[in-house]
Coordinates of C-alpha atoms in Angstrom, one line a residue:
M1133 CA 108.4 1.5 45.2
I1134 CA 108.4 -1.4 43.2
N1135 CA 111.3 -1.2 40.8
S1136 CA 112.1 -3.9 37.6
R1137 CA 115.2 -5.1 36.6
I1138 CA 116.0 -7.9 33.5
L1139 CA 116.0 -11.1 35.1
G1140 CA 117.2 -12.8 32.0
T1141 CA 118.5 -12.7 28.4
G1142 CA 118.5 -15.2 25.7
H1143 CA 119.1 -15.5 21.9
F1144 CA 119.0 -17.8 18.7
T1145 CA 120.1 -17.6 15.1
P1146 CA 120.1 -20.3 13.0
E1147 CA 123.0 -22.3 11.4
K1148 CA 123.0 -21.3 8.1
V1149 CA 125.4 -18.9 7.5
V1150 CA 125.2 -16.6 4.5
T1151 CA 128.0 -14.2 3.2
N1152 CA 128.5 -12.0 0.8
F1153 CA 130.2 -14.1 -1.9
D1154 CA 126.8 -15.8 -1.8
L1155 CA 124.5 -12.9 -2.3
A1156 CA 126.6 -11.8 -4.9
K1157 CA 125.3 -15.2 -6.9
V1158 CA 121.7 -13.9 -6.8
M1159 CA 121.6 -10.0 -6.6
N1160 CA 123.4 -7.4 -9.0
T1161 CA 126.0 -6.9 -6.2
N1162 CA 129.7 -7.8 -4.3
N1163 CA 132.0 -8.0 -1.2
E1164 CA 133.6 -5.1 -1.6
F1165 CA 130.8 -2.9 -1.9
I1166 CA 128.8 -4.5 0.6
V1167 CA 131.3 -4.1 3.2
T1168 CA 132.4 -1.1 2.0
R1169 CA 128.8 0.4 2.2
T1170 CA 127.8 -1.4 5.2
G1171 CA 130.4 -3.6 6.9
V1172 CA 128.8 -6.7 6.5
K1173 CA 130.3 -9.6 6.1
E1174 CA 127.6 -12.2 6.8
R1175 CA 124.9 -13.2 8.0
R1176 CA 122.1 -16.4 9.2
H1177 CA 119.2 -17.0 7.0
A1178 CA 116.7 -19.7 8.8
E1179 CA 115.8 -23.1 6.2
A1180 CA 112.4 -22.6 4.2
D1181 CA 110.4 -24.4 6.9
V1182 CA 111.4 -22.0 10.1
S1183 CA 108.6 -19.1 10.8
A1184 CA 109.6 -16.2 13.1
S1185 CA 107.7 -18.2 15.8
D1186 CA 109.8 -21.0 15.5
L1187 CA 113.4 -18.6 16.4
G1188 CA 111.3 -16.7 19.0
V1189 CA 110.3 -20.1 20.8
L1190 CA 113.7 -20.8 21.4
A1191 CA 115.1 -17.4 22.1
A1192 CA 112.2 -17.6 24.4
N1193 CA 113.3 -20.4 26.6
A1194 CA 116.5 -19.6 26.6
A1195 CA 115.6 -16.2 28.3
I1196 CA 113.4 -18.3 30.6
E1197 CA 115.6 -20.4 31.9
D1198 CA 118.1 -18.0 32.1
A1199 CA 116.0 -15.7 34.6
G1200 CA 116.0 -19.0 36.7
L1201 CA 112.3 -19.0 35.8
Q1202 CA 110.0 -21.6 34.6
S1203 CA 106.8 -21.1 31.8
D1204 CA 104.3 -20.8 34.2
D1205 CA 105.9 -17.6 36.1
I1206 CA 105.7 -15.6 32.5
D1207 CA 102.2 -13.8 32.9
L1208 CA 102.9 -12.0 30.1
L1209 CA 103.8 -12.1 26.2
I1210 CA 105.2 -9.4 23.6
M1211 CA 106.4 -9.8 20.8
N1212 CA 107.6 -7.6 18.1
T1213 CA 108.4 -8.6 14.6
I1214 CA 108.0 -7.4 11.3
T1215 CA 107.8 -11.0 9.7
P1216 CA 105.2 -12.5 10.9
D1217 CA 104.3 -16.2 10.5
H1218 CA 100.6 -15.3 8.7
H1219 CA 99.3 -11.6 8.0
D1220 CA 96.7 -12.3 11.2
P1221 CA 96.7 -12.5 14.2
G1222 CA 99.4 -11.2 15.5
C1223 CA 102.6 -13.5 15.3
G1224 CA 102.7 -13.2 19.4
F1225 CA 100.0 -15.7 19.7
F1226 CA 101.3 -18.3 17.5
L1227 CA 104.5 -18.0 19.8
Q1228 CA 102.2 -18.3 23.0
A1229 CA 100.8 -21.5 21.8
K1230 CA 104.4 -22.8 21.1
L1231 CA 105.4 -21.9 24.3
G1232 CA 102.6 -23.3 25.9
M1233 CA 101.0 -20.7 28.2
A1234 CA 97.6 -20.5 27.3
G1235 CA 95.7 -18.0 29.5
I1236 CA 97.8 -15.1 30.1
P1237 CA 97.7 -12.0 27.8
V1238 CA 99.8 -11.4 25.1
L1239 CA 100.7 -8.1 23.1
D1240 CA 101.5 -8.2 19.7
I1241 CA 103.6 -4.9 18.6
K1242 CA 105.0 -3.5 15.8
A1243 CA 107.7 -0.8 17.1
Q1244 CA 110.0 -2.5 14.4
C1245 CA 113.6 -2.4 15.3
A1246 CA 112.9 -0.7 18.4
G1247 CA 111.0 -3.1 19.5
L1248 CA 112.9 -4.2 22.6
I1249 CA 113.0 -0.5 23.9
Y1250 CA 109.1 -0.6 23.7
G1251 CA 108.8 -3.6 25.4
I1252 CA 111.5 -2.7 28.3
S1253 CA 109.1 0.4 29.1
M1254 CA 106.0 -1.5 28.8
A1255 CA 106.9 -4.4 31.1
D1256 CA 108.7 -2.1 33.6
H1257 CA 105.1 0.1 33.6
F1258 CA 103.2 -3.2 34.2
I1259 CA 105.7 -4.3 36.8
K1260 CA 105.7 -0.9 38.7
A1261 CA 101.8 -0.8 39.2
G1262 CA 101.9 -4.2 40.6
T1263 CA 99.9 -5.2 37.2
Y1264 CA 102.3 -8.3 36.5
R1265 CA 105.5 -9.7 38.1
N1266 CA 107.3 -11.4 35.0
V1267 CA 107.4 -10.4 31.5
L1268 CA 108.9 -11.7 28.6
I1269 CA 109.5 -9.7 25.4
V1270 CA 110.2 -11.8 22.3
C1271 CA 111.8 -9.9 18.9
A1272 CA 112.3 -12.4 16.1
E1273 CA 113.0 -12.0 12.5
V1274 CA 112.7 -13.9 9.8
L1275 CA 113.9 -11.0 7.1
S1276 CA 114.8 -14.0 4.8
K1277 CA 111.8 -14.3 3.5
R1278 CA 111.5 -10.4 2.5
I1279 CA 114.2 -9.9 0.4
D1280 CA 114.1 -8.4 -3.2
C1281 CA 117.0 -9.2 -5.6
S1282 CA 116.4 -6.8 -7.7
D1283 CA 118.4 -3.6 -8.4
E1284 CA 115.6 -1.8 -6.5
G1285 CA 115.3 -4.0 -3.4
R1286 CA 119.4 -4.5 -3.2
N1287 CA 119.8 -1.1 -0.8
I1288 CA 118.3 -3.4 2.5
G1289 CA 118.6 -6.4 1.0
I1290 CA 122.2 -6.7 1.6
L1291 CA 121.6 -6.3 4.9
L1292 CA 119.1 -8.8 6.2
G1293 CA 119.8 -11.6 8.8
D1294 CA 117.7 -13.6 10.8
G1295 CA 117.3 -14.1 14.2
A1296 CA 115.8 -13.9 17.4
G1297 CA 116.4 -12.3 21.2
A1298 CA 114.3 -12.8 24.6
V1299 CA 114.6 -10.7 27.4
V1300 CA 112.6 -11.5 30.8
V1301 CA 112.1 -8.3 32.7
G1302 CA 110.7 -9.3 36.4
V1303 CA 110.3 -7.5 39.8
S1304 CA 113.8 -6.4 41.6
D1305 CA 114.8 -7.1 44.9
D1306 CA 117.6 -5.3 44.3
E1307 CA 118.1 -0.9 44.4
N1308 CA 121.3 -1.0 42.7
A1309 CA 119.2 -3.7 39.6
K1310 CA 116.5 -2.1 38.0
V1311 CA 115.7 -0.5 34.7
V1312 CA 116.5 3.1 35.1
S1313 CA 114.6 4.7 32.5
T1314 CA 113.1 4.3 28.9
I1315 CA 112.6 7.1 26.7
L1316 CA 110.2 6.2 23.5
H1317 CA 109.8 8.4 20.6
A1318 CA 108.3 8.2 17.0
D1319 CA 107.6 10.8 13.8
G1320 CA 105.2 9.0 11.1
T1321 CA 106.0 12.2 9.3
N1322 CA 108.9 9.8 6.7
A1323 CA 106.9 6.7 7.5
K1324 CA 107.3 6.0 3.9
A1325 CA 111.1 6.2 3.5
L1326 CA 111.4 2.5 5.1
Y1327 CA 108.0 0.2 4.2
T1328 CA 105.9 -2.4 2.6
A1329 CA 103.0 -0.7 0.6
A1330 CA 101.2 -4.4 0.1
P1331 CA 98.9 -5.7 1.4
G1332 CA 97.2 -2.8 2.9
T1333 CA 93.8 -0.6 2.4
G1334 CA 96.0 2.6 2.0
Q1335 CA 96.4 1.7 -1.9
G1336 CA 93.5 3.7 -3.0
K1337 CA 91.4 0.3 -4.3
M1338 CA 89.5 -2.3 -3.5
D1339 CA 92.1 -5.2 -3.2
F1340 CA 94.2 -5.7 -0.1
I1341 CA 96.6 -7.2 -2.2
D1342 CA 96.5 -8.2 -6.0
Q1343 CA 99.0 -9.0 -8.9
S1344 CA 99.7 -5.5 -9.8
D1345 CA 101.3 -5.3 -6.6
V1346 CA 103.3 -8.3 -6.9
D1347 CA 104.6 -7.5 -10.3
A1348 CA 105.2 -4.0 -9.4
G1349 CA 107.5 -4.9 -6.3
R1350 CA 104.7 -3.1 -3.8
V1351 CA 105.3 -6.5 -1.8
H1352 CA 109.1 -6.1 -0.7
F1353 CA 110.8 -3.2 1.6
R1354 CA 111.2 -0.2 -0.1
M1355 CA 114.5 2.4 1.4
D1356 CA 114.9 6.0 1.0
G1357 CA 118.6 5.2 2.2
K1358 CA 120.0 8.7 2.7
T1359 CA 116.6 10.0 4.7
V1360 CA 117.0 6.5 6.8
Y1361 CA 121.0 7.1 7.6
F1362 CA 119.9 10.5 8.3
N1363 CA 117.1 9.8 11.0
G1364 CA 118.8 7.0 12.0
V1365 CA 122.5 8.7 13.4
R1366 CA 119.9 11.4 14.9
G1367 CA 117.4 9.5 17.0
M1368 CA 119.5 7.0 18.5
S1369 CA 122.5 9.7 19.4
S1370 CA 120.0 12.6 20.5
A1371 CA 118.1 9.4 22.7
A1372 CA 121.6 8.3 24.2
A1373 CA 122.8 11.8 24.9
E1374 CA 118.6 12.5 26.4
S1375 CA 118.9 9.4 28.6
L1376 CA 122.1 10.4 30.1
E1377 CA 120.6 14.3 30.4
K1378 CA 116.9 13.3 32.4
N1379 CA 119.6 10.4 34.7
G1380 CA 122.2 12.7 35.6
L1381 CA 124.9 11.1 33.9
T1382 CA 128.1 11.2 31.8
L1383 CA 129.1 9.3 29.8
D1384 CA 131.8 7.7 32.4
D1385 CA 129.3 6.2 33.9
I1386 CA 128.1 4.4 31.2
D1387 CA 129.9 0.4 30.8
I1388 CA 128.9 -0.4 27.6
L1389 CA 126.4 1.1 25.3
I1390 CA 124.2 -1.2 22.6
P1391 CA 122.8 0.2 19.7
H1392 CA 120.9 -1.7 17.2
Q1393 CA 123.1 -3.1 14.8
A1394 CA 121.5 -1.1 11.3
N1395 CA 124.8 -0.9 9.6
L1396 CA 128.0 -0.6 10.6
R1397 CA 128.6 2.8 9.0
M1398 CA 125.6 4.1 11.2
L1399 CA 126.7 2.8 14.1
E1400 CA 130.1 4.6 13.5
A1401 CA 127.9 7.8 12.8
V1402 CA 126.3 7.6 15.9
V1403 CA 129.6 6.9 18.4
E1404 CA 131.0 10.0 16.8
K1405 CA 128.0 11.9 17.4
V1406 CA 127.1 10.7 21.2
G1407 CA 131.1 10.9 21.5
I1408 CA 131.5 7.7 23.1
D1409 CA 134.5 5.2 23.1
M1410 CA 134.3 2.5 20.4
E1411 CA 135.3 0.4 22.7
K1412 CA 132.6 0.6 25.0
V1413 CA 130.4 -0.2 22.1
F1414 CA 128.9 -3.3 21.4
V1415 CA 128.8 -4.1 17.5
N1416 CA 127.6 -7.7 16.0
V1417 CA 126.8 -6.5 12.6
E1418 CA 129.7 -7.8 10.9
S1419 CA 128.6 -11.1 11.3
Y1420 CA 125.0 -11.2 11.7
G1421 CA 123.7 -7.7 9.5
N1422 CA 120.5 -6.3 10.0
M1423 CA 118.4 -8.3 11.8
A1424 CA 115.6 -5.3 12.2
S1425 CA 113.9 -5.8 16.1
A1426 CA 115.9 -8.8 16.5
C1427 CA 119.3 -7.2 16.9
L1428 CA 119.0 -5.3 20.1
P1429 CA 118.2 -8.0 22.4
I1430 CA 120.9 -10.5 20.7
A1431 CA 123.6 -7.9 21.3
L1432 CA 122.4 -7.8 24.5
D1433 CA 122.7 -11.9 25.1
Q1434 CA 125.4 -11.7 23.4
A1435 CA 127.1 -9.0 25.8
R1436 CA 126.0 -10.6 29.1
K1437 CA 127.4 -14.0 28.0
S1438 CA 130.7 -13.0 26.6
G1439 CA 131.4 -11.0 29.8
R1440 CA 131.2 -7.1 27.8
L1441 CA 128.5 -6.9 30.4
N1442 CA 128.0 -7.9 34.0
P1443 CA 126.6 -7.8 37.2
G1444 CA 126.4 -3.9 38.3
D1445 CA 126.8 -2.7 35.0
T1446 CA 125.6 0.4 34.0
A1447 CA 124.2 -0.3 29.8
L1448 CA 122.7 2.0 27.3
L1449 CA 120.6 0.8 25.0
V1450 CA 119.4 2.7 21.8
A1451 CA 117.3 1.9 18.5
F1452 CA 116.2 3.5 15.8
G1453 CA 113.5 2.2 12.8
S1454 CA 111.2 2.9 10.3
G1455 CA 108.3 4.5 11.2
F1456 CA 110.2 6.6 12.4
V1457 CA 110.7 5.4 15.7
W1458 CA 113.3 5.6 18.3
G1459 CA 114.8 6.0 22.2
S1460 CA 116.6 4.7 24.6
A1461 CA 116.7 2.1 28.0
L1462 CA 119.3 2.5 30.7
V1463 CA 119.4 -1.2 33.0
K1464 CA 121.7 -1.4 35.5
M1465 CA 122.2 -4.7 35.6

């Protein structure tokens, strides 16, 4: 039986650091409010001429190098973003061109903050089927360009940061290093609890987008914070429990839990519900904010490069995002 494993990881974050005090200059908020509600102290923002695919290239090349491969070794590219370079075609095609990977297939997915989980699951199945050998997954976000500084958009705007992370999944030649399992879930019942209405065809009018959409703020994120928080805690904690049960493991078997970095308060609630020791949990949200799909691969790479996750360790990745979408990936490094 063919198994897959994580061969390499990489990430990139912009140099520009934006503190809570910087945000307080452009929106009705303050440092104490942001830290108390979210735990975020600062985040990174890209410059105006930087796109999601620009960040993605840097993370992708770092992951390919870390895997000990060349660009020509990649035979499938999967990209996840909610901040694409352009509305269409998919952002993965712009990334592919910048990576010089013309000819290989591109899957442009939108699993929001669970993009890495979905990407690993897809890569794992393709590799086990013998369809592809080396799959590059890139999650890149430039959320600073989607911040709404009004009071209506403040509840999510204070969280957002920019960055990109990438993972190469390939054929494993070691039974002790593999993707053990992936678990995927979604429930569109509350899709409008965190969504952007425009542009789109679901507004009951002929225009894909018009000035009224801009004036009414329909081009910005809108979030029902309580609904997202409740479902996020439940989704990530249940995904962790389901993974352990499916594989006959306990928390003692897990060396590190790497969750989506939604905000510190949600992470603390997830940790409490899961019952895992906080020392086993990787957290970077205080310094980087919520980078949507980029959070998880960046955290994974930082955990490896900082010595928190080492060869032979077992890592449990969990994520939750708008849609709603949630899941887990259990991997042996």
